[in-house]
């Protein structure tokens, strides 16, 4: 008897990439109705005289003229270069309350914003407003706050270095360090853990190192969807026989097989190139157990680099004691894998002279994300796999400049060195006190301690955990300002005064009196390069992000020490300022004009662990994270994932091709035996109930009426899409060390849907 068919669920048997990827790009180009414009843009993506892809932060191969096809990068370009427009007529025809009923996909699919808009509560509509009037009202509202610390200044990772630098300069002259940032929601565990382990909060490898490595371990990431250009690099490793070991709860097609559109043999053969040699489906949250098991085997078999450990590290004794005290029975139980599999992975690691460990948000977005990063660093340090060619740690970032905005000062934790440098260059002082990260910002808004929110891009309310509390909090604001290219749900959570300020996209010409300008971005491997759009702007009323920041700054700071007009007239002047404040950018304007740009200094890449006499540190995390796991009958650990048709909160469409989902997002992936044990079957409508504390109103945290999909997951694990699953995560459910919400390890129970 055949299994009942679940609508919209099919089995996908092909490789990542290939002909379906080309077809998906053709469809999105056609749908956005500006094929000529978008095709012209695609020819300039990641080119020396072009613009940096507005998608992921995977580095470019020497930024040469070679064209790397990437399906989701093409979608990002088409989404921005679209011919659709969200003009004032859209807002005249629809109240904010009516727009709220639209899907997230439909909101952004309305097209590019064309005019600055201000919310009118009387008509419940956004109305067009002049730029100068918008700046004046924003400046007055911010100055009216009893304290600058009652304002929050959010930054998206797509913000350029130039805009981010001006933004932090404005905010610090205003007098606060409240910088909630998108990195708080993704890789903050990296920024906290790696400096403690190796002296710098960035990856230590370059793209060239992948051509030299002898083994690669991939933890908690899905390159086929989230950074598809990485697949070309993984394909090259596979073809030269380098073992790739994948450790991830879900089997992701991009880590199994890839058909490169640049290689006819892959396209004609149909099945593509195998990627991972071995795929270990660890239990959600079981990565530390897996890592400790590997290290325990290395210790027992004396497979350590003793000379490196003696010369470059400290803390090995405590780590060895912790590994000795960790029983294999606990490792197997928490990882969900047999000892033999973990030991086999350790043997692959021990045989290789040069190993790279890559990881994504599957490792950082946990309540124990910082611990996860510490243990990956420990693994590499045990055999000296940091600071030599072909080896190192590679956190794979999301947005194309999420690392760069941090480098140029977007941080809620300023140092005295930063304060001194800004004073020398710009003549003002600011308090060196810790401000708010993303979770702390929303908590302050909820509690009435913050009354204004300025967002330089992004969709903060939807990206953050606990939408019930977050949405309610943001509706209590006195001021909300959003710099954006497109409409999203955060814009519809209106304050007493709300403004939409439309900006140029990465693909568009930024023309000033002195000529076209370019901006710069930093990729996942600390390469800084130029980005210059070539398309005609979507509207003559758009301003660049630096110009918008300068406009707000002039209105906010009438006695400013900074000549904002002078800076934004020529972005070279902004880069001169960046270099003066951050010496790591020495000769910035000269070096960034070289094809491919330049790499920032990363000390750990050359075994500089933070200055003379500093050493790398083995950091012990007692236990296997079981202290943060909710136990109990029927409890599953649920992770949120992105579909293949989305980028963060941007929903391009409803096709999650590699997981076999078409035309829907209301699904939960569950092990077939776990469904059966609960009296459920594939296709059943189910409710997902969080085992975390009740919500702000004392009610149950749950999402209702989803469809169960049987999926190859470890027992006790489940998955659903982000941001649909965010309602199951409380604001307090975050990594204590980094503040990153625990999107990837949510304790839940599932049950048959209760109607009503």
XYZ file of C-alpha atoms in Angstrom:
756
model
C 0.000 0.000 0.000
C 1.464 3.332 -1.074
C 1.992 6.150 1.397
C -0.539 9.016 1.247
C 0.834 11.949 -0.701
C 1.464 15.184 1.215
C 0.596 18.200 -0.991
C 3.682 20.173 -1.974
C 6.114 17.501 -0.765
C 8.169 15.533 -3.294
C 11.464 13.670 -3.258
C 14.303 15.605 -4.882
C 17.008 13.287 -6.178
C 19.236 15.654 -8.145
C 22.426 17.458 -7.103
C 22.708 21.024 -5.840
C 23.105 23.485 -8.704
C 22.627 22.057 -12.184
C 19.756 22.738 -14.557
C 17.161 23.399 -11.822
C 19.328 26.262 -10.561
C 19.474 27.820 -14.029
C 15.713 27.430 -14.361
C 15.120 29.073 -10.994
C 17.200 32.102 -12.030
C 15.306 32.400 -15.327
C 11.996 32.360 -13.463
C 12.994 35.009 -10.934
C 14.354 37.286 -13.671
C 11.087 36.957 -15.591
C 8.990 37.538 -12.463
C 10.782 40.753 -11.544
C 9.982 42.194 -14.993
C 13.296 43.935 -15.664
C 15.203 41.248 -17.512
C 17.492 43.627 -19.414
C 18.301 45.623 -16.286
C 18.935 42.538 -14.166
C 20.978 40.750 -16.818
C 23.202 43.817 -17.075
C 23.600 43.769 -13.312
C 24.500 40.074 -13.237
C 27.384 40.680 -15.625
C 28.894 43.099 -13.087
C 28.460 41.060 -9.923
C 31.754 40.389 -8.077
C 33.783 41.908 -10.936
C 36.751 44.293 -10.457
C 34.832 47.272 -11.828
C 31.460 46.062 -10.594
C 29.561 45.606 -7.361
C 29.824 43.092 -4.571
C 26.992 40.561 -4.514
C 24.350 41.707 -2.004
C 23.996 38.096 -0.861
C 26.548 36.084 1.087
C 30.067 36.904 2.292
C 31.936 34.075 0.547
C 35.153 35.546 -0.935
C 35.760 36.128 -4.617
C 38.518 34.177 -6.403
C 41.147 36.931 -6.622
C 38.295 39.229 -7.778
C 39.259 38.501 -11.354
C 36.993 38.689 -14.357
C 35.884 35.046 -14.072
C 32.127 34.740 -13.603
C 30.932 32.465 -10.823
C 27.296 31.467 -11.217
C 25.321 31.461 -7.988
C 21.592 30.870 -7.971
C 20.815 32.688 -4.749
C 23.190 35.525 -5.570
C 21.296 35.971 -8.840
C 18.050 36.044 -6.877
C 19.467 38.719 -4.566
C 20.498 40.848 -7.539
C 17.131 40.393 -9.284
C 15.295 41.204 -6.062
C 17.168 44.519 -5.805
C 17.321 45.384 -9.513
C 13.625 44.623 -10.004
C 11.426 46.707 -12.235
C 8.667 46.757 -9.600
C 8.148 49.943 -7.571
C 6.533 50.636 -4.200
C 5.567 54.234 -4.950
C 3.450 56.551 -2.785
C 0.463 55.231 -4.749
C 0.881 51.849 -3.030
C 0.517 53.491 0.357
C -2.356 55.662 -0.827
C -4.228 52.528 -1.867
C -3.444 50.511 1.270
C -3.467 51.359 4.933
C -0.723 50.004 7.150
C -3.311 47.708 8.735
C -4.139 46.282 5.308
C -0.486 45.835 4.383
C 0.044 43.978 7.662
C -2.171 41.180 6.282
C 0.170 40.668 3.320
C 2.760 37.889 3.444
C 6.399 38.787 3.977
C 7.058 37.729 0.393
C 4.334 40.004 -0.966
C 5.567 43.022 0.999
C 9.045 42.895 -0.515
C 7.705 41.816 -3.896
C 5.883 45.165 -4.125
C 9.208 46.513 -5.350
C 11.655 49.262 -4.612
C 10.721 52.153 -2.349
C 10.936 55.415 -4.294
C 10.186 58.306 -1.909
C 10.853 59.140 1.743
C 7.655 58.461 3.693
C 6.275 59.411 7.104
C 3.499 57.586 8.930
C 0.219 59.444 9.454
C -1.729 57.889 12.318
C -4.976 59.622 11.381
C -5.202 57.903 7.996
C -3.112 54.857 8.987
C -0.994 55.459 5.910
C 2.551 56.328 4.969
C 2.637 59.685 3.177
C 5.418 61.174 1.047
C 7.668 63.684 2.791
C 10.642 65.781 1.721
C 14.113 64.681 2.732
C 14.923 67.850 4.655
C 11.652 67.680 6.576
C 12.225 64.032 7.421
C 15.747 64.736 8.680
C 14.526 67.721 10.719
C 11.789 65.743 12.452
C 14.073 62.775 13.136
C 16.749 65.034 14.611
C 14.227 66.840 16.829
C 12.734 63.574 18.086
C 16.137 62.144 19.010
C 17.269 65.337 20.742
C 14.025 65.406 22.736
C 14.909 62.121 24.473
C 15.862 62.540 28.145
C 19.086 60.616 27.421
C 20.901 59.444 24.273
C 20.888 55.978 25.853
C 17.129 55.882 25.238
C 17.791 55.388 21.500
C 18.831 52.187 19.699
C 20.795 52.210 16.414
C 20.575 48.936 14.471
C 22.798 47.971 11.536
C 22.295 45.376 8.803
C 25.267 43.413 7.497
C 24.658 44.713 3.980
C 25.722 48.188 5.105
C 28.989 49.316 3.506
C 32.101 50.139 5.515
C 31.678 53.800 4.653
C 28.053 54.029 5.819
C 28.761 51.982 8.960
C 31.718 54.163 9.923
C 29.692 57.364 9.559
C 26.815 55.780 11.472
C 28.921 54.840 14.499
C 30.567 58.271 14.371
C 27.163 60.006 14.485
C 25.820 57.813 17.259
C 28.910 58.196 19.436
C 28.933 61.958 19.048
C 25.261 61.847 20.030
C 26.422 60.085 23.195
C 25.477 56.404 23.249
C 26.926 52.980 22.384
C 23.593 51.267 21.774
C 24.491 49.318 18.633
C 22.220 46.299 18.193
C 23.578 44.655 15.062
C 22.624 41.758 12.821
C 25.800 39.973 13.930
C 24.198 39.707 17.394
C 21.700 37.355 15.752
C 24.142 35.138 13.856
C 27.903 35.011 14.526
C 28.304 36.903 17.804
C 29.438 33.654 19.418
C 32.374 33.757 17.000
C 33.182 37.361 17.908
C 33.183 36.441 21.615
C 34.791 32.990 21.588
C 37.600 33.293 19.049
C 39.336 36.278 20.715
C 39.371 34.262 23.935
C 40.835 31.241 22.129
C 43.149 32.688 19.458
C 43.253 36.456 20.053
C 41.083 37.597 17.119
C 37.375 37.289 16.352
C 37.754 36.368 12.692
C 38.564 33.354 10.594
C 42.225 32.585 9.992
C 42.117 31.175 6.451
C 42.033 32.666 2.980
C 40.557 31.161 -0.156
C 44.076 30.052 -1.153
C 44.272 27.838 1.939
C 41.493 25.620 0.590
C 43.766 24.655 -2.302
C 46.379 23.434 0.206
C 44.336 21.657 2.875
C 44.427 17.876 3.353
C 41.020 17.559 5.043
C 37.994 19.766 5.627
C 35.427 19.469 8.402
C 32.080 21.204 7.890
C 30.011 21.855 11.022
C 26.469 23.221 11.069
C 26.043 24.953 7.749
C 24.262 24.523 4.439
C 26.376 25.983 1.614
C 23.977 24.935 -1.141
C 21.468 27.520 0.051
C 23.275 30.002 2.265
C 26.605 30.536 0.450
C 26.371 28.637 -2.846
C 29.633 29.963 -4.312
C 31.408 27.862 -1.685
C 30.263 24.778 -3.580
C 32.793 25.468 -6.346
C 35.578 25.398 -3.755
C 34.250 22.186 -2.182
C 33.982 20.610 -5.627
C 37.664 21.348 -6.281
C 38.641 19.732 -2.974
C 36.582 16.659 -3.725
C 38.099 16.249 -7.189
C 41.626 16.251 -5.768
C 40.679 13.616 -3.206
C 40.542 15.739 -0.057
C 38.230 14.130 2.526
C 35.313 16.410 3.402
C 33.571 15.427 6.626
C 30.103 16.924 7.119
C 28.645 17.138 10.634
C 25.054 18.358 10.519
C 21.646 17.115 11.748
C 19.991 17.449 8.319
C 21.379 15.963 5.152
C 21.847 19.049 2.975
C 22.149 18.417 -0.749
C 24.922 20.979 -1.235
C 27.137 18.901 1.047
C 26.277 15.701 -0.820
C 26.478 16.446 -4.564
C 26.976 19.552 -6.701
C 26.580 20.083 -10.454
C 28.538 23.210 -11.343
C 26.920 25.364 -14.071
C 30.475 26.391 -15.071
C 31.452 22.792 -15.920
C 29.690 21.059 -18.859
C 30.664 17.599 -17.607
C 28.656 18.169 -14.420
C 25.676 19.549 -16.319
C 25.604 16.832 -18.965
C 26.205 13.983 -16.525
C 23.267 14.976 -14.374
C 24.478 13.694 -11.009
C 27.263 16.213 -10.415
C 30.333 15.806 -8.223
C 30.171 14.089 -4.809
C 31.137 16.464 -1.996
C 31.271 14.999 1.528
C 33.160 11.732 1.893
C 31.335 11.067 5.168
C 28.175 12.619 6.583
C 27.604 12.466 10.360
C 24.050 13.398 11.346
C 24.669 14.602 14.854
C 21.739 15.262 17.199
C 20.750 18.918 17.318
C 22.951 20.405 20.020
C 25.264 17.386 20.090
C 28.251 19.031 18.397
C 30.304 19.560 21.563
C 29.911 15.852 22.354
C 31.134 14.996 18.849
C 34.107 17.385 19.167
C 35.062 16.097 22.602
C 34.878 12.554 21.318
C 37.306 13.415 18.521
C 39.659 15.128 20.962
C 39.406 12.243 23.435
C 40.563 9.842 20.702
C 43.448 12.154 19.731
C 44.567 12.309 23.349
C 44.327 8.557 23.853
C 46.348 7.895 20.690
C 48.943 10.615 21.340
C 48.044 12.280 18.041
C 48.926 15.796 19.276
C 51.403 18.402 18.039
C 53.353 18.636 21.287
C 55.867 21.177 19.987
C 53.148 23.571 18.857
C 51.224 23.130 22.108
C 54.333 23.861 24.201
C 55.362 26.930 22.201
C 52.024 28.543 21.390
C 49.304 27.512 23.849
C 48.199 27.451 27.441
C 45.547 25.397 29.237
C 46.248 21.952 27.799
C 46.295 20.292 31.244
C 42.773 21.416 32.089
C 41.482 20.315 28.694
C 43.051 16.861 29.053
C 41.527 16.473 32.518
C 38.102 17.406 31.159
C 38.394 14.930 28.274
C 39.545 12.160 30.620
C 36.530 12.810 32.857
C 34.051 12.673 29.943
C 32.795 9.091 29.441
C 32.174 7.668 25.991
C 28.682 6.658 27.057
C 27.758 10.305 27.588
C 29.414 11.331 24.323
C 27.400 8.759 22.396
C 24.144 9.676 24.132
C 24.491 13.436 23.576
C 25.872 13.285 20.037
C 23.443 10.581 18.910
C 26.317 8.827 17.135
C 28.228 5.621 17.879
C 31.746 5.832 19.214
C 33.110 4.131 16.090
C 31.848 6.953 13.830
C 33.391 9.661 16.007
C 36.698 7.806 16.207
C 36.699 7.378 12.421
C 36.344 11.153 12.036
C 39.205 11.661 14.487
C 41.392 9.312 12.454
C 40.747 11.320 9.276
C 41.700 14.449 11.201
C 44.875 12.858 12.610
C 46.078 11.620 9.210
C 45.872 15.111 7.666
C 48.717 17.604 8.044
C 46.599 20.644 7.152
C 42.944 20.816 8.239
C 40.299 23.518 7.823
C 37.199 23.614 10.012
C 34.262 25.527 8.498
C 31.119 26.313 10.428
C 27.934 28.321 10.184
C 24.998 29.392 12.297
C 24.176 25.786 13.067
C 26.998 26.123 15.587
C 26.511 29.704 16.807
C 22.736 30.147 17.180
C 22.477 28.106 20.365
C 22.364 28.957 24.042
C 25.779 27.289 24.053
C 27.087 28.791 20.801
C 30.202 30.251 22.416
C 31.061 26.843 23.885
C 30.720 25.274 20.427
C 33.230 27.720 18.937
C 35.678 27.188 21.811
C 35.702 23.428 21.175
C 36.277 23.778 17.434
C 39.249 26.022 18.211
C 40.495 23.442 20.741
C 40.337 20.699 18.120
C 42.460 22.704 15.701
C 44.983 23.784 18.329
C 45.643 20.190 19.418
C 47.423 19.514 16.120
C 48.714 23.013 15.337
C 46.111 23.587 12.633
C 45.940 27.342 13.063
C 48.536 29.711 11.657
C 49.984 27.584 8.862
C 49.150 27.374 5.140
C 46.210 25.151 4.300
C 44.845 25.032 7.842
C 42.676 27.109 10.138
C 39.211 28.031 11.261
C 36.616 29.475 8.875
C 33.395 30.923 10.285
C 31.147 31.303 7.238
C 29.327 34.606 7.610
C 25.971 35.502 6.146
C 25.503 39.049 4.860
C 28.185 40.391 2.559
C 29.582 42.956 5.043
C 28.443 41.663 8.426
C 32.128 41.287 9.346
C 33.117 44.663 7.920
C 30.700 46.834 9.868
C 32.176 45.380 13.062
C 35.708 46.158 11.875
C 34.878 49.863 11.345
C 33.305 50.391 14.753
C 29.781 48.986 14.943
C 30.052 47.512 18.421
C 28.215 48.002 21.678
C 31.504 47.371 23.511
C 33.845 50.260 22.605
C 37.443 50.289 23.753
C 39.421 53.192 25.132
C 41.674 52.900 22.087
C 38.670 53.566 19.840
C 37.607 56.557 21.933
C 41.125 58.005 21.827
C 41.406 57.542 18.054
C 38.057 59.226 17.380
C 38.994 62.138 19.630
C 42.310 62.628 17.800
C 40.624 62.595 14.389
C 37.283 64.288 15.028
C 37.732 66.188 18.287
C 34.908 64.821 20.426
C 34.768 62.450 23.364
C 32.198 59.766 24.093
C 31.599 57.510 27.092
C 33.317 54.128 26.961
C 30.398 52.228 28.423
C 28.757 49.082 27.114
C 25.596 49.686 25.154
C 22.811 47.347 24.066
C 23.047 44.370 21.752
C 19.975 43.273 19.788
C 18.236 41.325 22.556
C 19.085 43.946 25.196
C 17.760 46.678 22.889
C 14.351 45.045 22.552
C 14.230 44.329 26.271
C 14.945 48.020 26.921
C 12.203 49.052 24.491
C 9.804 46.594 26.111
C 10.577 48.001 29.551
C 10.251 51.647 28.465
C 13.973 52.361 28.938
C 14.403 53.027 25.188
C 11.975 55.091 23.132
C 13.621 55.418 19.695
C 14.894 52.947 17.100
C 16.902 53.807 13.981
C 17.556 50.903 11.588
C 20.205 51.145 8.888
C 18.669 48.355 6.816
C 17.376 45.000 7.967
C 14.109 43.609 9.272
C 14.891 43.529 12.986
C 11.442 42.802 14.413
C 11.014 39.716 12.228
C 14.607 38.502 12.557
C 14.582 38.640 16.344
C 13.207 35.956 18.630
C 9.883 36.208 20.479
C 7.786 38.195 17.946
C 4.886 38.472 20.392
C 7.036 40.426 22.843
C 9.136 42.152 20.161
C 6.215 43.459 18.088
C 4.372 44.716 21.182
C 7.497 46.439 22.451
C 8.190 48.261 19.197
C 4.657 49.591 19.004
C 5.429 51.576 22.181
C 8.254 53.562 20.565
C 8.167 57.326 20.163
C 10.315 57.150 17.005
C 11.080 54.471 14.403
C 13.327 55.188 11.420
C 14.046 52.621 8.691
C 16.613 53.065 5.917
C 15.653 50.495 3.297
C 15.403 49.521 -0.345
C 12.137 47.573 0.025
C 9.138 47.333 2.308
C 9.161 44.730 5.068
C 7.113 43.861 8.139
C 9.250 45.831 10.601
C 8.230 49.005 8.756
C 4.582 48.308 9.553
C 5.143 48.249 13.331
C 4.597 51.954 13.696
C 5.678 54.297 16.488
C 4.343 57.725 17.379
C 6.539 58.902 14.521
C 7.724 56.466 11.838
C 9.819 57.156 8.740
C 10.831 55.117 5.678
C 13.995 56.470 4.045
C 14.688 54.788 0.676
C 18.327 54.218 -0.233
C 20.341 53.227 -3.265
C 20.995 49.536 -3.727
C 24.373 47.861 -4.166
C 23.692 47.566 -7.926
C 23.060 51.269 -8.587
C 25.199 54.269 -9.508
C 26.029 56.533 -6.562
C 26.744 59.867 -8.219
C 28.106 62.874 -6.327
C 29.353 66.230 -7.635
C 32.865 64.806 -7.868
C 31.716 61.817 -9.897
C 30.553 58.229 -9.275
C 31.464 56.839 -5.865
C 32.331 53.343 -4.725
C 32.027 51.739 -1.312
C 33.918 48.863 0.291
C 33.010 45.596 1.970
C 34.859 42.892 3.908
C 34.190 39.224 3.215
C 34.356 36.194 5.527
C 38.111 35.913 5.059
C 39.007 39.538 5.862
C 39.453 40.607 2.240
C 38.385 44.231 1.667
C 37.427 45.250 -1.840
C 35.534 47.933 -3.716
C 31.919 47.775 -4.850
C 30.510 50.158 -7.464
C 27.038 49.876 -8.929
C 26.326 50.677 -12.557
C 22.537 50.711 -12.904
C 20.367 53.788 -13.067
C 18.777 54.285 -9.617
C 15.256 52.954 -9.162
C 14.103 56.507 -8.422
C 15.712 59.968 -8.683
C 14.617 60.536 -5.080
C 16.904 57.869 -3.623
C 19.932 58.751 -1.511
C 22.944 56.653 -0.644
C 23.281 55.232 2.864
C 26.235 57.548 3.659
C 24.212 60.558 2.478
C 21.216 59.540 4.608
C 23.405 59.081 7.690
C 24.974 62.481 7.070
C 21.525 64.055 6.648
C 20.329 62.670 9.984
C 23.620 63.689 11.631
C 23.349 67.300 10.481
C 19.834 67.548 11.924
C 20.682 65.667 15.112
C 23.990 67.401 15.892
C 23.761 71.101 14.956
C 27.092 71.786 16.709
C 28.833 68.688 15.390
C 32.614 68.469 15.305
C 32.312 66.547 12.035
C 31.936 68.169 8.600
C 29.354 65.719 7.290
C 28.847 67.410 3.911
C 32.596 67.350 3.255
C 32.804 63.624 4.014
C 29.924 62.471 1.818
C 30.967 64.622 -1.126
C 33.869 62.203 -1.734
C 33.971 58.774 -0.110
C 37.783 58.784 -0.227
C 37.523 61.203 2.696
C 35.468 58.689 4.667
C 38.085 56.028 3.973
C 40.807 58.433 5.121
C 38.877 58.733 8.385
C 38.565 54.960 8.708
C 42.321 54.631 8.240
C 43.004 57.311 10.860
C 40.784 55.625 13.455
C 41.686 52.037 12.543
C 45.377 51.748 11.522
C 44.686 48.225 10.240
C 43.393 50.058 7.123
C 46.794 51.635 6.358
C 46.886 53.091 2.814
C 43.196 52.252 2.476
C 42.405 54.290 -0.634
C 45.509 53.096 -2.444
C 45.201 49.399 -1.595
C 41.457 49.075 -2.221
C 41.938 50.316 -5.775
C 44.072 47.267 -6.593
C 42.162 44.425 -8.309
C 41.003 42.097 -5.580
C 41.546 44.659 -2.833
C 43.585 43.634 0.192
C 43.470 41.455 3.279
C 43.300 42.943 6.737
C 45.848 41.711 9.247
C 44.625 38.639 11.139
C 47.190 37.878 13.826
C 46.290 34.234 14.386
C 46.957 33.539 10.695
C 50.662 34.068 11.467
C 50.527 32.731 15.039
C 50.328 36.159 16.625
C 47.887 35.450 19.440
C 47.182 39.060 20.415
C 50.555 40.685 21.004
C 54.024 39.941 22.374
C 53.992 37.020 24.790
C 50.346 36.130 24.157
C 49.378 32.504 23.618
C 46.405 30.689 22.213
C 44.212 29.229 24.934
C 42.546 25.863 25.302
C 39.203 26.687 26.905
C 37.322 24.058 28.874
C 33.541 23.841 28.687
C 32.529 21.355 31.391
C 30.023 18.745 30.328
C 28.324 18.251 26.973
C 25.776 21.109 27.071
C 23.313 18.806 28.804
C 22.880 21.527 31.440
C 21.068 23.619 28.826
C 19.028 20.799 27.316
C 15.398 20.517 28.426
C 14.731 16.880 29.282
C 11.380 15.139 29.532
C 9.085 12.646 27.895
C 8.198 13.583 24.346
C 10.557 16.578 24.155
C 12.170 17.188 20.760
C 14.951 19.645 20.030
C 13.912 21.838 17.115
C 16.170 23.927 14.903
C 15.095 26.706 12.554
C 16.465 26.616 8.993
C 16.254 28.742 5.890
C 14.539 27.486 2.770
C 16.312 27.530 -0.563
C 14.076 30.415 -1.655
C 15.013 32.894 1.056
C 17.881 34.916 2.407
C 17.530 35.656 6.117
C 14.066 37.242 6.413
C 13.768 37.909 2.670
C 11.428 35.344 1.106
C 12.036 35.126 -2.645
C 9.405 32.428 -3.139
C 8.043 29.164 -1.809
C 10.368 26.540 -3.262
C 12.722 24.651 -0.960
C 13.873 22.522 -3.842
C 16.562 20.404 -2.217
C 14.268 19.386 0.660
C 11.444 18.577 -1.741
C 9.070 21.346 -0.594
C 7.157 23.322 -3.210
C 4.642 26.136 -2.788
C 4.522 26.238 1.011
C 6.426 27.038 4.213
C 3.988 25.692 6.820
C 5.897 22.465 7.428
C 7.817 20.802 10.258
C 10.470 18.178 9.490
C 10.408 15.285 11.960
C 11.981 11.832 12.122
C 9.416 9.259 10.941
C 9.823 7.149 14.094
C 9.271 10.209 16.299
C 6.030 10.916 14.437
C 4.879 7.340 14.770
C 5.710 7.256 18.482
C 3.357 10.220 18.994
C 0.536 8.711 16.974
C 1.156 11.071 14.053
C 1.704 10.509 10.346
C 3.219 12.532 7.485
C 0.704 15.091 6.285
C -0.992 15.480 9.685
C -1.668 19.000 10.865
C 0.231 19.580 14.084
C 0.836 22.233 16.710
C 4.360 22.868 18.018
C 4.511 23.871 21.683
C 7.648 25.350 23.227
C 8.949 23.899 26.489
C 10.475 27.254 27.392
C 8.802 29.462 30.037
C 5.428 31.085 29.194
C 5.327 34.251 27.123
C 5.052 37.797 28.470
C 1.309 37.468 28.929
C 1.691 34.130 30.715
C 0.490 32.132 27.734
C 1.909 29.101 25.991
C 4.495 29.678 23.273
C 3.231 27.763 20.263
C 2.722 27.812 16.523
C -0.341 26.040 15.233
C -1.640 24.264 12.162
C 1.639 23.221 10.536
C 2.053 20.085 8.429
C 4.247 17.193 9.570
C 6.834 16.023 7.036
C 8.796 12.824 7.640
C 12.456 13.645 7.117
C 15.831 11.997 7.615
C 16.769 13.527 10.968
C 18.283 11.973 14.116
C 15.755 10.738 16.659
C 14.703 13.520 19.001
C 15.379 16.267 16.453
C 13.048 18.416 14.351
C 13.261 21.453 12.068
C 11.067 24.235 10.715
C 11.648 27.447 8.833
C 12.985 30.732 10.143
C 11.321 33.092 11.003
C 8.154 31.007 11.438
C 9.748 29.209 14.395
C 10.859 32.391 16.185
C 7.627 32.507 18.173
C 8.872 29.453 20.082
C 11.995 31.278 21.363
C 11.771 33.698 24.291
C 13.901 36.838 24.464
C 15.618 35.291 27.469
C 16.558 32.142 25.523
C 20.014 33.184 24.356
C 23.681 32.448 24.806
C 24.704 34.120 28.064
C 28.186 34.889 26.711
C 27.243 36.345 23.312
C 23.555 37.283 23.553
C 22.747 35.283 20.408
C 19.192 33.858 20.467
C 18.852 30.077 20.658
C 17.134 29.591 17.304
C 18.890 26.271 16.681
C 18.058 24.313 19.833
C 14.449 24.911 20.903
C 12.862 22.331 23.230
C 9.366 21.535 21.930
C 6.561 19.019 21.990
C 4.352 18.295 18.994
C 0.726 17.213 19.004
C -2.182 16.835 16.640
C -3.506 20.298 15.751
C -6.203 21.687 17.985
C -8.689 23.677 15.910
C -9.862 27.049 17.119
